[in-house]
Amino acid sequence: MLRIALAVVLCLLVSVEAKFPENPKPCKYGDGECIMKLCNTLFSENAAEGNPGLNLEQLDPLKVDRMVISQGESSSPVGITLTFTDNLLYGIKDQRIVKVKGFGRDLTAKHEVKIVAKTFSLVGPYNIQGKVLILPISGTGQSNMTMVNVRAIVGFSGKPLEKNGETYLDVTDLKITMKPESSHYHFSNLFNGDKALGDNMNVFLNENSEAIYKETAKAIDRSFSKLYLGVVKGVFSKLPYAKLFADE
Protein backbone atom coordinates (compact mmCIF):
# COMPACT_ATOMS: atom_id res chain seq x y z
CA MET A 1 0.00 0.00 0.00
CA LEU A 2 1.56 2.67 -0.76
CA ARG A 3 3.42 6.02 0.79
CA ILE A 4 4.22 6.27 -2.73
CA ALA A 5 4.01 9.78 -4.27
CA LEU A 6 6.02 10.92 -1.29
CA ALA A 7 8.99 9.12 -2.76
CA VAL A 8 9.12 11.69 -5.54
CA VAL A 9 7.96 14.63 -3.45
CA LEU A 10 10.32 13.96 -0.55
CA CYS A 11 13.43 13.47 -2.59
CA LEU A 12 12.81 16.49 -4.79
CA LEU A 13 12.53 18.63 -1.70
CA VAL A 14 15.44 16.97 0.08
CA SER A 15 17.62 17.62 -2.94
CA VAL A 16 16.90 21.32 -2.50
CA GLU A 17 16.98 21.55 1.29
CA ALA A 18 19.91 19.26 2.03
CA LYS A 19 23.53 20.23 1.53
CA PHE A 20 24.24 18.49 -1.75
CA PRO A 21 26.02 21.21 -3.77
CA GLU A 22 27.82 18.71 -5.96
CA ASN A 23 26.43 15.19 -5.63
CA PRO A 24 23.66 14.34 -6.10
CA LYS A 25 22.41 17.36 -7.99
CA PRO A 26 18.72 18.32 -8.28
CA CYS A 27 17.09 17.15 -11.49
CA LYS A 28 15.92 19.26 -14.39
CA TYR A 29 12.25 19.71 -15.20
CA GLY A 30 10.69 16.52 -16.58
CA ASP A 31 13.86 14.43 -16.37
CA GLY A 32 12.12 11.23 -15.32
CA GLU A 33 15.21 9.05 -15.28
CA CYS A 34 17.09 11.48 -13.04
CA ILE A 35 14.12 11.97 -10.73
CA MET A 36 13.62 8.22 -10.41
CA LYS A 37 17.26 7.52 -9.49
CA LEU A 38 17.52 10.45 -7.11
CA CYS A 39 14.28 9.54 -5.36
CA ASN A 40 15.18 5.91 -4.86
CA THR A 41 18.45 6.94 -3.22
CA LEU A 42 17.19 9.76 -1.06
CA PHE A 43 13.87 8.24 -0.13
CA SER A 44 15.40 5.00 1.15
CA GLU A 45 17.76 7.05 3.30
CA ASN A 46 15.05 9.26 4.81
CA ALA A 47 11.97 7.03 5.08
CA ALA A 48 12.87 5.58 8.46
CA GLU A 49 13.66 8.94 10.07
CA GLY A 50 11.35 11.40 8.34
CA ASN A 51 12.27 15.00 7.64
CA PRO A 52 11.13 17.62 10.18
CA GLY A 53 12.16 20.42 7.84
CA LEU A 54 9.47 19.27 5.43
CA ASN A 55 6.87 18.66 8.13
CA LEU A 56 7.13 14.93 7.49
CA GLU A 57 7.13 12.47 10.34
CA GLN A 58 8.67 9.03 10.19
CA LEU A 59 7.44 7.31 7.03
CA ASP A 60 8.31 3.71 7.86
CA PRO A 61 6.39 2.76 9.80
CA LEU A 62 3.88 5.42 8.82
CA LYS A 63 1.28 6.46 11.38
CA VAL A 64 -2.27 6.05 10.10
CA ASP A 65 -4.62 7.77 12.53
CA ARG A 66 -7.81 6.62 10.86
CA MET A 67 -8.73 4.88 7.62
CA VAL A 68 -12.12 3.57 6.56
CA ILE A 69 -12.57 1.01 3.80
CA SER A 70 -16.22 0.94 2.86
CA GLN A 71 -17.42 -1.52 0.25
CA GLY A 72 -21.17 -1.33 -0.07
CA GLU A 73 -22.11 -2.07 -3.66
CA SER A 74 -25.26 -4.20 -3.61
CA SER A 75 -24.07 -6.35 -6.52
CA SER A 76 -20.84 -7.31 -4.74
CA PRO A 77 -20.53 -10.46 -2.61
CA VAL A 78 -18.41 -8.38 -0.23
CA GLY A 79 -20.12 -5.64 1.76
CA ILE A 80 -18.09 -4.32 4.68
CA THR A 81 -17.19 -1.27 6.68
CA LEU A 82 -13.64 -1.76 7.92
CA THR A 83 -12.19 0.96 10.13
CA PHE A 84 -8.53 1.15 11.11
CA THR A 85 -7.46 3.47 13.95
CA ASP A 86 -3.96 4.24 15.23
CA ASN A 87 -2.38 1.82 12.77
CA LEU A 88 1.17 1.60 11.44
CA LEU A 89 2.01 1.00 7.78
CA TYR A 90 5.25 -0.93 7.18
CA GLY A 91 7.22 -1.46 3.97
CA ILE A 92 7.62 2.02 2.54
CA LYS A 93 11.40 2.14 2.98
CA ASP A 94 11.84 -0.84 0.64
CA GLN A 95 9.63 0.41 -2.18
CA ARG A 96 11.27 1.48 -5.44
CA ILE A 97 10.19 3.85 -8.18
CA VAL A 98 10.46 2.28 -11.63
CA LYS A 99 9.03 5.06 -13.81
CA VAL A 100 8.21 8.77 -13.56
CA LYS A 101 6.16 11.00 -15.84
CA GLY A 102 5.48 14.72 -15.58
CA PHE A 103 7.20 17.21 -13.26
CA GLY A 104 7.63 19.67 -16.11
CA ARG A 105 7.09 23.41 -16.03
CA ASP A 106 3.30 23.16 -16.46
CA LEU A 107 1.82 23.08 -12.96
CA THR A 108 -1.56 21.90 -14.24
CA ALA A 109 -0.17 18.80 -15.97
CA LYS A 110 -0.61 15.33 -14.50
CA HIS A 111 2.28 13.66 -12.71
CA GLU A 112 2.58 9.88 -12.53
CA VAL A 113 4.82 7.62 -10.47
CA LYS A 114 5.05 3.84 -10.87
CA ILE A 115 6.27 1.95 -7.83
CA VAL A 116 7.04 -1.63 -6.82
CA ALA A 117 7.20 -2.83 -3.23
CA LYS A 118 7.97 -6.16 -1.60
CA THR A 119 5.28 -5.81 1.05
CA PHE A 120 2.93 -3.27 2.58
CA SER A 121 1.54 -4.21 6.00
CA LEU A 122 -1.11 -2.23 7.86
CA VAL A 123 -1.05 -3.25 11.52
CA GLY A 124 -3.14 -2.12 14.48
CA PRO A 125 -6.66 -1.80 15.91
CA TYR A 126 -9.65 -2.43 13.66
CA ASN A 127 -13.42 -2.68 13.62
CA ILE A 128 -15.32 -4.58 10.94
CA GLN A 129 -18.99 -5.13 10.20
CA GLY A 130 -20.66 -6.67 7.16
CA LYS A 131 -20.42 -9.74 4.97
CA VAL A 132 -17.63 -11.45 3.04
CA LEU A 133 -18.65 -13.73 0.19
CA ILE A 134 -22.15 -14.01 1.79
CA LEU A 135 -20.76 -14.92 5.24
CA PRO A 136 -21.38 -12.38 8.04
CA ILE A 137 -18.33 -10.89 9.73
CA SER A 138 -17.94 -8.67 12.78
CA GLY A 139 -15.24 -7.90 15.28
CA THR A 140 -13.05 -5.39 17.09
CA GLY A 141 -9.43 -6.06 17.94
CA GLN A 142 -5.98 -6.12 16.35
CA SER A 143 -5.40 -6.75 12.64
CA ASN A 144 -2.72 -7.24 10.05
CA MET A 145 -3.50 -6.64 6.39
CA THR A 146 -0.48 -7.36 4.19
CA MET A 147 -0.03 -7.04 0.44
CA VAL A 148 2.89 -8.82 -1.25
CA ASN A 149 4.82 -7.80 -4.39
CA VAL A 150 2.79 -4.67 -4.97
CA ARG A 151 2.77 -2.67 -8.17
CA ALA A 152 1.30 0.77 -7.68
CA ILE A 153 0.59 3.81 -9.82
CA VAL A 154 0.22 7.22 -8.22
CA GLY A 155 -1.24 9.97 -10.37
CA PHE A 156 -1.79 13.49 -9.15
CA SER A 157 -2.38 16.96 -10.53
CA GLY A 158 -2.98 20.44 -9.25
CA LYS A 159 -3.05 24.12 -10.02
CA PRO A 160 -0.78 27.13 -9.46
CA LEU A 161 -1.14 28.86 -6.11
CA GLU A 162 0.36 32.32 -5.67
CA LYS A 163 1.74 32.96 -2.20
CA ASN A 164 4.13 35.65 -1.02
CA GLY A 165 5.09 36.46 -4.59
CA GLU A 166 5.96 32.84 -5.40
CA THR A 167 4.13 30.10 -7.29
CA TYR A 168 3.39 26.83 -5.49
CA LEU A 169 1.75 23.63 -6.70
CA ASP A 170 -1.62 23.18 -5.00
CA VAL A 171 -2.32 19.45 -5.34
CA THR A 172 -6.05 19.06 -5.87
CA ASP A 173 -6.40 15.47 -7.04
CA LEU A 174 -4.52 12.29 -6.25
CA LYS A 175 -5.34 8.70 -7.12
CA ILE A 176 -3.55 5.49 -6.18
CA THR A 177 -4.07 2.18 -7.96
CA MET A 178 -2.48 -0.86 -6.35
CA LYS A 179 -2.11 -4.39 -7.68
CA PRO A 180 -0.59 -6.87 -5.24
CA GLU A 181 0.49 -10.34 -6.26
CA SER A 182 -1.22 -11.67 -3.15
CA SER A 183 -2.79 -10.43 0.07
CA HIS A 184 -3.04 -11.84 3.58
CA TYR A 185 -5.33 -11.02 6.49
CA HIS A 186 -5.52 -11.64 10.21
CA PHE A 187 -8.22 -10.23 12.50
CA SER A 188 -8.15 -11.02 16.20
CA ASN A 189 -11.26 -11.14 18.39
CA LEU A 190 -13.78 -11.74 15.62
CA PHE A 191 -17.35 -12.56 16.65
CA ASN A 192 -16.94 -11.21 20.20
CA GLY A 193 -13.93 -13.40 20.83
CA ASP A 194 -15.40 -16.71 19.69
CA LYS A 195 -12.09 -18.44 18.93
CA ALA A 196 -13.51 -21.23 16.76
CA LEU A 197 -15.54 -18.87 14.59
CA GLY A 198 -12.69 -16.35 14.45
CA ASP A 199 -10.07 -18.92 13.46
CA ASN A 200 -12.32 -20.37 10.79
CA MET A 201 -13.08 -16.92 9.38
CA ASN A 202 -9.38 -16.03 9.19
CA VAL A 203 -8.71 -19.26 7.31
CA PHE A 204 -11.64 -18.50 5.00
CA LEU A 205 -10.40 -14.95 4.34
CA ASN A 206 -6.93 -16.14 3.35
CA GLU A 207 -8.15 -19.04 1.26
CA ASN A 208 -10.29 -16.54 -0.68
CA SER A 209 -7.95 -13.56 -0.47
CA GLU A 210 -7.67 -13.08 -4.23
CA ALA A 211 -11.44 -12.83 -4.70
CA ILE A 212 -11.83 -10.62 -1.62
CA TYR A 213 -9.15 -8.19 -2.72
CA LYS A 214 -10.63 -7.98 -6.18
CA GLU A 215 -13.98 -6.96 -4.70
CA THR A 216 -12.47 -4.40 -2.30
CA ALA A 217 -9.65 -3.01 -4.46
CA LYS A 218 -11.46 0.18 -5.47
CA ALA A 219 -12.47 0.92 -1.88
CA ILE A 220 -8.90 0.33 -0.67
CA ASP A 221 -7.49 2.59 -3.39
CA ARG A 222 -9.98 5.34 -2.50
CA SER A 223 -9.03 5.20 1.16
CA PHE A 224 -5.30 5.34 0.52
CA SER A 225 -5.75 8.13 -2.02
CA LYS A 226 -7.46 10.27 0.64
CA LEU A 227 -4.72 9.47 3.12
CA TYR A 228 -1.92 10.59 0.80
CA LEU A 229 -3.61 13.61 -0.72
CA GLY A 230 -3.33 15.62 2.48
CA VAL A 231 0.33 14.69 2.96
CA VAL A 232 1.36 15.46 -0.61
CA LYS A 233 -0.49 18.80 -0.51
CA GLY A 234 1.46 19.71 2.61
CA VAL A 235 4.81 18.83 1.08
CA PHE A 236 4.29 20.83 -2.09
CA SER A 237 3.14 23.82 -0.06
CA LYS A 238 6.56 23.95 1.59
CA LEU A 239 8.60 25.37 -1.30
CA PRO A 240 7.82 27.21 -4.55
CA TYR A 241 7.55 24.76 -7.43
CA ALA A 242 10.42 26.30 -9.40
CA LYS A 243 12.82 25.81 -6.49
CA LEU A 244 12.38 22.03 -6.59
CA PHE A 245 14.39 21.72 -9.78
CA ALA A 246 17.85 22.59 -11.07
CA ASP A 247 18.31 25.56 -13.37
CA GLU A 248 18.74 24.72 -17.05
Short mmCIF file of the C-alpha atoms (twelve columns), coordinates in Angstrom:
data_MODEL
# 
_entry.id   MODEL 
# 
loop_
_atom_site.group_PDB 
_atom_site.id 
_atom_site.type_symbol 
_atom_site.label_atom_id 
_atom_site.label_alt_id 
_atom_site.label_comp_id 
_atom_site.label_asym_id 
_atom_site.label_seq_id 
_atom_site.Cartn_x 
_atom_site.Cartn_y 
_atom_site.Cartn_z 
_atom_site.pdbx_PDB_model_num 
ATOM 1   C CA . MET A 1   0.000   0.000   0.000   1 
ATOM 2   C CA . LEU A 2   1.560   2.667   -0.758  1 
ATOM 3   C CA . ARG A 3   3.419   6.022   0.789   1 
ATOM 4   C CA . ILE A 4   4.225   6.268   -2.732  1 
ATOM 5   C CA . ALA A 5   4.006   9.778   -4.268  1 
ATOM 6   C CA . LEU A 6   6.015   10.925  -1.286  1 
ATOM 7   C CA . ALA A 7   8.986   9.115   -2.764  1 
ATOM 8   C CA . VAL A 8   9.124   11.693  -5.545  1 
ATOM 9   C CA . VAL A 9   7.963   14.629  -3.446  1 
ATOM 10  C CA . LEU A 10  10.317  13.959  -0.554  1 
ATOM 11  C CA . CYS A 11  13.430  13.473  -2.590  1 
ATOM 12  C CA . LEU A 12  12.806  16.490  -4.792  1 
ATOM 13  C CA . LEU A 13  12.534  18.629  -1.700  1 
ATOM 14  C CA . VAL A 14  15.442  16.969  0.079   1 
ATOM 15  C CA . SER A 15  17.619  17.624  -2.937  1 
ATOM 16  C CA . VAL A 16  16.901  21.318  -2.503  1 
ATOM 17  C CA . GLU A 17  16.982  21.546  1.291   1 
ATOM 18  C CA . ALA A 18  19.912  19.259  2.033   1 
ATOM 19  C CA . LYS A 19  23.527  20.233  1.532   1 
ATOM 20  C CA . PHE A 20  24.244  18.489  -1.747  1 
ATOM 21  C CA . PRO A 21  26.017  21.208  -3.765  1 
ATOM 22  C CA . GLU A 22  27.819  18.710  -5.958  1 
ATOM 23  C CA . ASN A 23  26.432  15.194  -5.627  1 
ATOM 24  C CA . PRO A 24  23.665  14.343  -6.102  1 
ATOM 25  C CA . LYS A 25  22.410  17.363  -7.994  1 
ATOM 26  C CA . PRO A 26  18.722  18.322  -8.284  1 
ATOM 27  C CA . CYS A 27  17.086  17.148  -11.494 1 
ATOM 28  C CA . LYS A 28  15.924  19.260  -14.395 1 
ATOM 29  C CA . TYR A 29  12.250  19.706  -15.201 1 
ATOM 30  C CA . GLY A 30  10.689  16.518  -16.583 1 
ATOM 31  C CA . ASP A 31  13.864  14.429  -16.374 1 
ATOM 32  C CA . GLY A 32  12.115  11.227  -15.315 1 
ATOM 33  C CA . GLU A 33  15.209  9.050   -15.275 1 
ATOM 34  C CA . CYS A 34  17.089  11.482  -13.044 1 
ATOM 35  C CA . ILE A 35  14.123  11.974  -10.726 1 
ATOM 36  C CA . MET A 36  13.624  8.218   -10.413 1 
ATOM 37  C CA . LYS A 37  17.260  7.517   -9.488  1 
ATOM 38  C CA . LEU A 38  17.520  10.452  -7.114  1 
ATOM 39  C CA . CYS A 39  14.282  9.542   -5.364  1 
ATOM 40  C CA . ASN A 40  15.184  5.912   -4.860  1 
ATOM 41  C CA . THR A 41  18.448  6.940   -3.224  1 
ATOM 42  C CA . LEU A 42  17.190  9.764   -1.059  1 
ATOM 43  C CA . PHE A 43  13.870  8.237   -0.132  1 
ATOM 44  C CA . SER A 44  15.396  4.997   1.153   1 
ATOM 45  C CA . GLU A 45  17.763  7.053   3.300   1 
ATOM 46  C CA . ASN A 46  15.047  9.264   4.810   1 
ATOM 47  C CA . ALA A 47  11.972  7.027   5.081   1 
ATOM 48  C CA . ALA A 48  12.867  5.585   8.463   1 
ATOM 49  C CA . GLU A 49  13.659  8.945   10.069  1 
ATOM 50  C CA . GLY A 50  11.346  11.405  8.342   1 
ATOM 51  C CA . ASN A 51  12.269  15.002  7.641   1 
ATOM 52  C CA . PRO A 52  11.132  17.618  10.185  1 
ATOM 53  C CA . GLY A 53  12.158  20.417  7.842   1 
ATOM 54  C CA . LEU A 54  9.468   19.267  5.428   1 
ATOM 55  C CA . ASN A 55  6.870   18.656  8.133   1 
ATOM 56  C CA . LEU A 56  7.132   14.929  7.494   1 
ATOM 57  C CA . GLU A 57  7.129   12.468  10.342  1 
ATOM 58  C CA . GLN A 58  8.672   9.028   10.192  1 
ATOM 59  C CA . LEU A 59  7.437   7.310   7.028   1 
ATOM 60  C CA . ASP A 60  8.313   3.712   7.859   1 
ATOM 61  C CA . PRO A 61  6.390   2.764   9.803   1 
ATOM 62  C CA . LEU A 62  3.880   5.419   8.821   1 
ATOM 63  C CA . LYS A 63  1.281   6.457   11.381  1 
ATOM 64  C CA . VAL A 64  -2.267  6.053   10.102  1 
ATOM 65  C CA . ASP A 65  -4.618  7.771   12.534  1 
ATOM 66  C CA . ARG A 66  -7.812  6.624   10.857  1 
ATOM 67  C CA . MET A 67  -8.735  4.883   7.621   1 
ATOM 68  C CA . VAL A 68  -12.122 3.571   6.562   1 
ATOM 69  C CA . ILE A 69  -12.575 1.006   3.804   1 
ATOM 70  C CA . SER A 70  -16.219 0.943   2.857   1 
ATOM 71  C CA . GLN A 71  -17.416 -1.524  0.255   1 
ATOM 72  C CA . GLY A 72  -21.168 -1.328  -0.073  1 
ATOM 73  C CA . GLU A 73  -22.109 -2.066  -3.664  1 
ATOM 74  C CA . SER A 74  -25.264 -4.202  -3.610  1 
ATOM 75  C CA . SER A 75  -24.075 -6.355  -6.519  1 
ATOM 76  C CA . SER A 76  -20.839 -7.310  -4.739  1 
ATOM 77  C CA . PRO A 77  -20.529 -10.464 -2.613  1 
ATOM 78  C CA . VAL A 78  -18.412 -8.385  -0.225  1 
ATOM 79  C CA . GLY A 79  -20.120 -5.642  1.758   1 
ATOM 80  C CA . ILE A 80  -18.090 -4.319  4.679   1 
ATOM 81  C CA . THR A 81  -17.191 -1.266  6.679   1 
ATOM 82  C CA . LEU A 82  -13.641 -1.764  7.920   1 
ATOM 83  C CA . THR A 83  -12.190 0.961   10.134  1 
ATOM 84  C CA . PHE A 84  -8.526  1.145   11.113  1 
ATOM 85  C CA . THR A 85  -7.459  3.470   13.946  1 
ATOM 86  C CA . ASP A 86  -3.965  4.235   15.235  1 
ATOM 87  C CA . ASN A 87  -2.376  1.824   12.770  1 
ATOM 88  C CA . LEU A 88  1.170   1.598   11.441  1 
ATOM 89  C CA . LEU A 89  2.006   1.003   7.784   1 
ATOM 90  C CA . TYR A 90  5.245   -0.931  7.183   1 
ATOM 91  C CA . GLY A 91  7.216   -1.458  3.971   1 
ATOM 92  C CA . ILE A 92  7.624   2.023   2.544   1 
ATOM 93  C CA . LYS A 93  11.404  2.138   2.981   1 
ATOM 94  C CA . ASP A 94  11.841  -0.838  0.641   1 
ATOM 95  C CA . GLN A 95  9.634   0.412   -2.180  1 
ATOM 96  C CA . ARG A 96  11.265  1.484   -5.439  1 
ATOM 97  C CA . ILE A 97  10.193  3.845   -8.177  1 
ATOM 98  C CA . VAL A 98  10.462  2.284   -11.632 1 
ATOM 99  C CA . LYS A 99  9.027   5.060   -13.810 1 
ATOM 100 C CA . VAL A 100 8.206   8.769   -13.559 1 
ATOM 101 C CA . LYS A 101 6.159   11.000  -15.840 1 
ATOM 102 C CA . GLY A 102 5.476   14.716  -15.581 1 
ATOM 103 C CA . PHE A 103 7.199   17.206  -13.261 1 
ATOM 104 C CA . GLY A 104 7.631   19.666  -16.107 1 
ATOM 105 C CA . ARG A 105 7.088   23.406  -16.026 1 
ATOM 106 C CA . ASP A 106 3.300   23.164  -16.456 1 
ATOM 107 C CA . LEU A 107 1.822   23.079  -12.963 1 
ATOM 108 C CA . THR A 108 -1.559  21.901  -14.240 1 
ATOM 109 C CA . ALA A 109 -0.168  18.804  -15.967 1 
ATOM 110 C CA . LYS A 110 -0.613  15.326  -14.499 1 
ATOM 111 C CA . HIS A 111 2.281   13.659  -12.707 1 
ATOM 112 C CA . GLU A 112 2.575   9.884   -12.527 1 
ATOM 113 C CA . VAL A 113 4.821   7.623   -10.474 1 
ATOM 114 C CA . LYS A 114 5.050   3.844   -10.867 1 
ATOM 115 C CA . ILE A 115 6.274   1.947   -7.833  1 
ATOM 116 C CA . VAL A 116 7.037   -1.626  -6.816  1 
ATOM 117 C CA . ALA A 117 7.202   -2.829  -3.225  1 
ATOM 118 C CA . LYS A 118 7.971   -6.165  -1.596  1 
ATOM 119 C CA . THR A 119 5.276   -5.810  1.054   1 
ATOM 120 C CA . PHE A 120 2.926   -3.270  2.576   1 
ATOM 121 C CA . SER A 121 1.544   -4.205  5.996   1 
ATOM 122 C CA . LEU A 122 -1.108  -2.226  7.858   1 
ATOM 123 C CA . VAL A 123 -1.053  -3.253  11.525  1 
ATOM 124 C CA . GLY A 124 -3.139  -2.121  14.479  1 
ATOM 125 C CA . PRO A 125 -6.663  -1.802  15.909  1 
ATOM 126 C CA . TYR A 126 -9.650  -2.435  13.657  1 
ATOM 127 C CA . ASN A 127 -13.422 -2.678  13.622  1 
ATOM 128 C CA . ILE A 128 -15.317 -4.585  10.945  1 
ATOM 129 C CA . GLN A 129 -18.991 -5.126  10.202  1 
ATOM 130 C CA . GLY A 130 -20.657 -6.666  7.164   1 
ATOM 131 C CA . LYS A 131 -20.418 -9.738  4.971   1 
ATOM 132 C CA . VAL A 132 -17.630 -11.454 3.042   1 
ATOM 133 C CA . LEU A 133 -18.650 -13.728 0.191   1 
ATOM 134 C CA . ILE A 134 -22.149 -14.006 1.791   1 
ATOM 135 C CA . LEU A 135 -20.756 -14.919 5.242   1 
ATOM 136 C CA . PRO A 136 -21.385 -12.382 8.045   1 
ATOM 137 C CA . ILE A 137 -18.332 -10.885 9.733   1 
ATOM 138 C CA . SER A 138 -17.944 -8.666  12.782  1 
ATOM 139 C CA . GLY A 139 -15.235 -7.897  15.276  1 
ATOM 140 C CA . THR A 140 -13.051 -5.391  17.088  1 
ATOM 141 C CA . GLY A 141 -9.427  -6.061  17.940  1 
ATOM 142 C CA . GLN A 142 -5.978  -6.122  16.346  1 
ATOM 143 C CA . SER A 143 -5.403  -6.750  12.644  1 
ATOM 144 C CA . ASN A 144 -2.719  -7.243  10.054  1 
ATOM 145 C CA . MET A 145 -3.498  -6.642  6.386   1 
ATOM 146 C CA . THR A 146 -0.484  -7.363  4.187   1 
ATOM 147 C CA . MET A 147 -0.034  -7.042  0.442   1 
ATOM 148 C CA . VAL A 148 2.889   -8.822  -1.247  1 
ATOM 149 C CA . ASN A 149 4.815   -7.801  -4.393  1 
ATOM 150 C CA . VAL A 150 2.791   -4.671  -4.968  1 
ATOM 151 C CA . ARG A 151 2.770   -2.670  -8.174  1 
ATOM 152 C CA . ALA A 152 1.304   0.772   -7.677  1 
ATOM 153 C CA . ILE A 153 0.591   3.810   -9.820  1 
ATOM 154 C CA . VAL A 154 0.217   7.222   -8.219  1 
ATOM 155 C CA . GLY A 155 -1.243  9.966   -10.366 1 
ATOM 156 C CA . PHE A 156 -1.785  13.494  -9.151  1 
ATOM 157 C CA . SER A 157 -2.378  16.958  -10.531 1 
ATOM 158 C CA . GLY A 158 -2.980  20.443  -9.246  1 
ATOM 159 C CA . LYS A 159 -3.047  24.125  -10.021 1 
ATOM 160 C CA . PRO A 160 -0.776  27.132  -9.458  1 
ATOM 161 C CA . LEU A 161 -1.135  28.855  -6.109  1 
ATOM 162 C CA . GLU A 162 0.363   32.319  -5.674  1 
ATOM 163 C CA . LYS A 163 1.738   32.957  -2.205  1 
ATOM 164 C CA . ASN A 164 4.135   35.647  -1.023  1 
ATOM 165 C CA . GLY A 165 5.092   36.457  -4.590  1 
ATOM 166 C CA . GLU A 166 5.965   32.844  -5.403  1 
ATOM 167 C CA . THR A 167 4.131   30.100  -7.288  1 
ATOM 168 C CA . TYR A 168 3.392   26.832  -5.490  1 
ATOM 169 C CA . LEU A 169 1.754   23.635  -6.704  1 
ATOM 170 C CA . ASP A 170 -1.616  23.182  -5.000  1 
ATOM 171 C CA . VAL A 171 -2.316  19.452  -5.337  1 
ATOM 172 C CA . THR A 172 -6.051  19.055  -5.867  1 
ATOM 173 C CA . ASP A 173 -6.404  15.475  -7.043  1 
ATOM 174 C CA . LEU A 174 -4.518  12.286  -6.253  1 
ATOM 175 C CA . LYS A 175 -5.338  8.696   -7.117  1 
ATOM 176 C CA . ILE A 176 -3.549  5.492   -6.181  1 
ATOM 177 C CA . THR A 177 -4.068  2.183   -7.962  1 
ATOM 178 C CA . MET A 178 -2.476  -0.855  -6.350  1 
ATOM 179 C CA . LYS A 179 -2.109  -4.386  -7.683  1 
ATOM 180 C CA . PRO A 180 -0.591  -6.871  -5.238  1 
ATOM 181 C CA . GLU A 181 0.489   -10.338 -6.264  1 
ATOM 182 C CA . SER A 182 -1.219  -11.667 -3.149  1 
ATOM 183 C CA . SER A 183 -2.791  -10.428 0.069   1 
ATOM 184 C CA . HIS A 184 -3.040  -11.843 3.585   1 
ATOM 185 C CA . TYR A 185 -5.335  -11.015 6.487   1 
ATOM 186 C CA . HIS A 186 -5.517  -11.637 10.213  1 
ATOM 187 C CA . PHE A 187 -8.217  -10.228 12.497  1 
ATOM 188 C CA . SER A 188 -8.151  -11.022 16.204  1 
ATOM 189 C CA . ASN A 189 -11.264 -11.137 18.387  1 
ATOM 190 C CA . LEU A 190 -13.782 -11.742 15.618  1 
ATOM 191 C CA . PHE A 191 -17.348 -12.555 16.650  1 
ATOM 192 C CA . ASN A 192 -16.945 -11.210 20.200  1 
ATOM 193 C CA . GLY A 193 -13.927 -13.398 20.833  1 
ATOM 194 C CA . ASP A 194 -15.403 -16.713 19.694  1 
ATOM 195 C CA . LYS A 195 -12.094 -18.442 18.925  1 
ATOM 196 C CA . ALA A 196 -13.507 -21.231 16.762  1 
ATOM 197 C CA . LEU A 197 -15.538 -18.875 14.593  1 
ATOM 198 C CA . GLY A 198 -12.692 -16.352 14.451  1 
ATOM 199 C CA . ASP A 199 -10.070 -18.924 13.464  1 
ATOM 200 C CA . ASN A 200 -12.323 -20.366 10.788  1 
ATOM 201 C CA . MET A 201 -13.077 -16.917 9.379   1 
ATOM 202 C CA . ASN A 202 -9.384  -16.029 9.188   1 
ATOM 203 C CA . VAL A 203 -8.710  -19.264 7.309   1 
ATOM 204 C CA . PHE A 204 -11.636 -18.497 5.003   1 
ATOM 205 C CA . LEU A 205 -10.395 -14.947 4.338   1 
ATOM 206 C CA . ASN A 206 -6.927  -16.139 3.355   1 
ATOM 207 C CA . GLU A 207 -8.154  -19.044 1.259   1 
ATOM 208 C CA . ASN A 208 -10.289 -16.543 -0.683  1 
ATOM 209 C CA . SER A 209 -7.952  -13.556 -0.470  1 
ATOM 210 C CA . GLU A 210 -7.666  -13.080 -4.228  1 
ATOM 211 C CA . ALA A 211 -11.437 -12.826 -4.698  1 
ATOM 212 C CA . ILE A 212 -11.831 -10.624 -1.620  1 
ATOM 213 C CA . TYR A 213 -9.145  -8.193  -2.718  1 
ATOM 214 C CA . LYS A 214 -10.629 -7.976  -6.182  1 
ATOM 215 C CA . GLU A 215 -13.979 -6.959  -4.702  1 
ATOM 216 C CA . THR A 216 -12.475 -4.405  -2.297  1 
ATOM 217 C CA . ALA A 217 -9.647  -3.010  -4.456  1 
ATOM 218 C CA . LYS A 218 -11.462 0.182   -5.468  1 
ATOM 219 C CA . ALA A 219 -12.471 0.918   -1.883  1 
ATOM 220 C CA . ILE A 220 -8.897  0.328   -0.671  1 
ATOM 221 C CA . ASP A 221 -7.492  2.591   -3.394  1 
ATOM 222 C CA . ARG A 222 -9.982  5.343   -2.499  1 
ATOM 223 C CA . SER A 223 -9.031  5.198   1.164   1 
ATOM 224 C CA . PHE A 224 -5.299  5.340   0.517   1 
ATOM 225 C CA . SER A 225 -5.746  8.135   -2.017  1 
ATOM 226 C CA . LYS A 226 -7.456  10.275  0.637   1 
ATOM 227 C CA . LEU A 227 -4.717  9.473   3.121   1 
ATOM 228 C CA . TYR A 228 -1.917  10.590  0.805   1 
ATOM 229 C CA . LEU A 229 -3.606  13.610  -0.725  1 
ATOM 230 C CA . GLY A 230 -3.326  15.616  2.478   1 
ATOM 231 C CA . VAL A 231 0.328   14.695  2.961   1 
ATOM 232 C CA . VAL A 232 1.357   15.464  -0.613  1 
ATOM 233 C CA . LYS A 233 -0.489  18.805  -0.505  1 
ATOM 234 C CA . GLY A 234 1.457   19.707  2.610   1 
ATOM 235 C CA . VAL A 235 4.806   18.835  1.085   1 
ATOM 236 C CA . PHE A 236 4.287   20.830  -2.090  1 
ATOM 237 C CA . SER A 237 3.137   23.816  -0.059  1 
ATOM 238 C CA . LYS A 238 6.564   23.953  1.592   1 
ATOM 239 C CA . LEU A 239 8.598   25.368  -1.303  1 
ATOM 240 C CA . PRO A 240 7.820   27.206  -4.547  1 
ATOM 241 C CA . TYR A 241 7.554   24.756  -7.434  1 
ATOM 242 C CA . ALA A 242 10.420  26.298  -9.402  1 
ATOM 243 C CA . LYS A 243 12.816  25.808  -6.489  1 
ATOM 244 C CA . LEU A 244 12.377  22.029  -6.589  1 
ATOM 245 C CA . PHE A 245 14.395  21.723  -9.780  1 
ATOM 246 C CA . ALA A 246 17.851  22.591  -11.068 1 
ATOM 247 C CA . ASP A 247 18.311  25.557  -13.368 1 
ATOM 248 C CA . GLU A 248 18.738  24.717  -17.051 1 
# 
